[in-house]
């Protein structure tokens, strides 16, 4: 059984650019949630996908968007990057939307 | 609005001492509460959930709705307990989890 994998592990972008982060769910999990963790803070909910549909969204602007694919892997896209988008982005999968989360190791995004 | 407060950024204790990591929450509905833990160089993982009323690695947490608290306790700390601990609040249906800012527990020998 493979765990949640995220790619890339680190990324450096400049302000105004666009970025795509990827996540492979743990085997058998149909739900993926994305969280943003700023330095010194707890993770903050961005959105969740359940069976390829958005199933809840946190207080993030529309330039944060996502996709979930038929194999339940997922992407997080961020357009028009801002300096404050610099953070660790965590992906978590679960058997169902209301089940225990299994986290990936995260993607560290730096926006210069 | 949902909110989780962990007042201590760092808690340092000696091995064998009791530990209490404080957590207070704000939520208008019926809360679901969890503790997640991140050990050094490991991923964030679930430690325990209030509905299970279980003890994991010697840790327990009791939901006190009157005081809106969910403190994590262990009677005798071990060095391997050193980690970052997050108190987490789940909303109805548990689609979104609200994390506290975390407390780093250091257990000294």
Coordinates of C-alpha atoms in Angstrom, one line a residue:
Chain A
X1 CA 0.0 0.0 0.0
X2 CA 1.6 3.3 -1.1
X3 CA 1.1 6.5 0.9
X4 CA 0.2 9.9 -0.4
X5 CA 2.9 11.3 -2.6
X6 CA 3.3 15.0 -3.7
X7 CA 5.4 16.6 -6.4
X8 CA 7.5 18.5 -6.6
X9 CA 9.0 18.7 -3.1
X10 CA 10.2 22.3 -3.6
X11 CA 9.4 25.0 -6.1
X12 CA 10.5 28.6 -6.6
X13 CA 8.4 30.9 -8.7
X14 CA 8.2 34.7 -9.2
X15 CA 5.2 36.9 -8.5
X16 CA 2.5 36.8 -11.2
X17 CA 3.4 33.3 -12.4
X18 CA 1.2 30.2 -12.3
X19 CA 2.0 26.9 -10.5
X20 CA 0.6 23.4 -10.5
X21 CA 1.1 21.0 -7.6
X22 CA 0.4 17.3 -7.9
X23 CA -0.8 14.7 -5.4
X24 CA -1.3 11.0 -5.7
X25 CA -3.8 9.6 -3.2
X26 CA -3.2 6.6 -1.1
X27 CA -4.5 3.4 -2.7
X28 CA -8.3 3.0 -2.4
X29 CA -8.9 6.6 -1.3
X30 CA -11.5 8.7 -3.3
X31 CA -11.2 12.0 -1.4
X32 CA -8.4 14.5 -1.6
X33 CA -8.0 17.6 0.5
X34 CA -5.5 20.5 0.1
X35 CA -4.1 22.6 2.9
X36 CA -1.8 25.6 3.0
X37 CA 0.6 25.9 5.9
X38 CA 2.3 29.2 6.3
X39 CA 5.5 29.3 8.5
X40 CA 4.6 29.0 12.2
X41 CA 0.9 28.3 11.5
X42 CA -1.3 25.3 11.4
X43 CA -2.6 24.0 8.0
X44 CA -5.5 26.0 6.5
X45 CA -8.1 24.3 4.4
X46 CA -8.1 25.2 0.7
X47 CA -10.6 22.7 -0.7
X48 CA -11.6 19.1 -1.0
X49 CA -12.5 16.8 -3.9
X50 CA -14.7 13.8 -3.5
X51 CA -15.1 11.5 -6.5
X52 CA -13.9 14.2 -8.9
X53 CA -16.2 16.9 -7.6
X54 CA -15.3 19.9 -5.4
X55 CA -16.8 19.0 -2.0
X56 CA -16.1 22.1 0.1
X57 CA -13.9 25.2 -0.1
X58 CA -12.1 27.3 2.4
X59 CA -11.6 31.0 2.4
X60 CA -9.3 31.2 -0.6
X61 CA -9.7 33.3 -3.8
X62 CA -10.7 31.8 -7.1
X63 CA -7.1 31.9 -8.4
X64 CA -6.7 28.8 -6.3
X65 CA -8.3 26.0 -8.3
X66 CA -8.1 22.2 -8.4
X67 CA -8.9 19.0 -10.2
X68 CA -9.3 15.4 -9.3
X69 CA -8.8 12.8 -11.9
X70 CA -10.6 9.4 -12.4
X71 CA -7.7 7.6 -10.6
X72 CA -8.3 10.1 -7.7
X73 CA -5.0 11.8 -8.1
X74 CA -5.3 15.6 -7.8
X75 CA -3.8 18.9 -8.9
X76 CA -3.8 22.3 -7.1
X77 CA -3.3 25.3 -9.5
X78 CA -2.5 28.8 -8.3
X79 CA -2.7 31.6 -10.8
X80 CA -1.2 35.1 -10.5
X81 CA 1.1 34.1 -7.6
X82 CA 1.6 36.6 -4.8
X83 CA 4.4 36.8 -2.2
X84 CA 1.9 35.6 0.5
X85 CA 1.4 32.4 -1.4
X86 CA 4.8 31.2 -0.2
X87 CA 4.0 28.3 2.1
X88 CA 4.0 24.5 2.5
X89 CA 1.1 22.9 0.5
X90 CA -0.2 19.7 2.0
X91 CA -2.3 17.1 0.3
X92 CA -4.3 14.6 2.3
X93 CA -6.4 11.7 1.1
X94 CA -9.1 9.7 2.8
X95 CA -11.4 6.8 2.2
X96 CA -14.3 9.1 2.2
X97 CA -14.8 12.8 2.9
X98 CA -15.5 12.3 6.5
X99 CA -12.8 9.8 7.3
X100 CA -9.3 10.0 8.7
X101 CA -6.8 12.0 6.7
X102 CA -3.5 10.7 5.5
X103 CA -1.1 13.5 4.7
X104 CA 1.6 13.8 2.1
X105 CA 5.0 15.3 2.9
X106 CA 4.0 18.6 1.2
X107 CA 5.4 20.9 -1.5
X108 CA 7.3 23.9 -0.3
X109 CA 6.5 26.9 -2.6
X110 CA 8.6 30.0 -2.5
X111 CA 7.3 33.1 -4.4
X112 CA 9.9 35.7 -5.1
Chain B
X1 CA -16.8 31.0 12.7
X2 CA -14.7 28.1 13.6
X3 CA -11.6 28.7 15.6
X4 CA -9.0 26.6 17.5
X5 CA -6.7 28.2 20.0
X6 CA -3.5 26.5 21.3
X7 CA -2.1 29.1 23.7
X8 CA 1.4 27.5 24.0
X9 CA 3.8 27.5 21.1
X10 CA 6.3 25.5 23.1
X11 CA 6.0 23.2 26.1
X12 CA 9.1 21.8 27.6
X13 CA 9.0 19.1 30.3
X14 CA 11.3 16.5 31.7
X15 CA 10.9 12.8 31.1
X16 CA 8.4 11.2 33.5
X17 CA 6.6 14.5 34.1
X18 CA 2.9 14.9 33.3
X19 CA 2.0 16.7 30.1
X20 CA -1.1 18.8 29.3
X21 CA -1.3 20.5 25.9
X22 CA -4.2 23.0 26.0
X23 CA -6.8 23.5 23.3
X24 CA -9.9 25.7 23.2
X25 CA -12.3 25.8 20.3
X26 CA -15.1 28.0 19.1
X27 CA -17.9 26.4 17.1
X28 CA -21.6 26.9 17.0
X29 CA -22.6 23.3 16.1
X30 CA -21.7 19.9 17.5
X31 CA -17.9 19.7 17.4
X32 CA -15.8 16.9 16.3
X33 CA -12.3 17.2 17.7
X34 CA -9.0 15.6 16.9
X35 CA -5.3 15.7 17.8
X36 CA -2.8 15.4 15.0
X37 CA 0.9 15.0 15.6
X38 CA 4.0 15.5 13.5
X39 CA 7.2 13.8 14.7
X40 CA 10.5 15.0 13.4
X41 CA 11.0 14.1 9.7
X42 CA 7.6 12.4 9.5
X43 CA 4.2 13.3 8.1
X44 CA 1.3 14.8 9.9
X45 CA -0.8 12.0 11.3
X46 CA -3.9 11.5 13.4
X47 CA -3.2 10.8 17.1
X48 CA -6.7 10.5 18.5
X49 CA -10.3 11.6 18.0
X50 CA -12.8 12.6 20.7
X51 CA -15.5 10.2 19.5
X52 CA -13.3 7.2 20.0
X53 CA -12.6 8.0 23.6
X54 CA -9.4 6.0 23.2
X55 CA -5.9 6.3 24.7
X56 CA -3.1 6.3 22.1
X57 CA 0.5 6.1 23.2
X58 CA -0.7 6.9 26.7
X59 CA -2.4 10.2 25.6
X60 CA -6.0 11.0 26.3
X61 CA -8.2 13.9 25.6
X62 CA -11.6 14.7 27.0
X63 CA -14.1 17.0 25.3
X64 CA -15.5 19.6 27.7
X65 CA -18.3 21.4 26.0
X66 CA -18.9 23.7 28.9
X67 CA -15.4 25.0 28.8
X68 CA -15.1 24.4 25.0
X69 CA -11.8 22.6 25.6
X70 CA -10.1 19.5 24.4
X71 CA -6.8 19.3 26.3
X72 CA -4.4 16.5 25.5
X73 CA -2.9 14.8 28.6
X74 CA -0.3 12.2 29.4
X75 CA 0.7 11.2 32.9
X76 CA 4.3 10.4 32.2
X77 CA 6.1 12.0 29.3
X78 CA 8.6 10.0 27.2
X79 CA 11.4 11.4 25.0
X80 CA 9.7 9.9 21.9
X81 CA 6.7 12.1 22.6
X82 CA 8.7 15.2 21.4
X83 CA 6.8 16.5 18.4
X84 CA 4.5 19.2 17.1
X85 CA 0.9 18.7 18.2
X86 CA -2.1 20.2 16.5
X87 CA -5.6 20.4 17.9
X88 CA -8.1 20.1 15.1
X89 CA -11.8 20.9 14.8
X90 CA -14.0 19.2 12.2
X91 CA -17.2 20.8 10.8
X92 CA -20.4 19.0 10.1
X93 CA -19.7 16.3 7.6
X94 CA -16.0 16.9 8.3
X95 CA -15.2 18.3 4.9
X96 CA -12.9 21.0 6.3
X97 CA -10.6 20.7 9.3
X98 CA -9.6 23.8 11.2
X99 CA -6.2 23.5 12.8
X100 CA -4.8 25.3 15.7
X101 CA -1.4 26.9 15.4
X102 CA 0.3 24.0 17.1
X103 CA 2.3 23.3 20.3
X104 CA 5.8 22.0 20.1
X105 CA 6.4 19.5 23.0
X106 CA 10.0 19.0 24.0
X107 CA 10.6 16.2 26.5
X108 CA 14.1 16.5 28.0
X109 CA 16.0 13.5 29.4

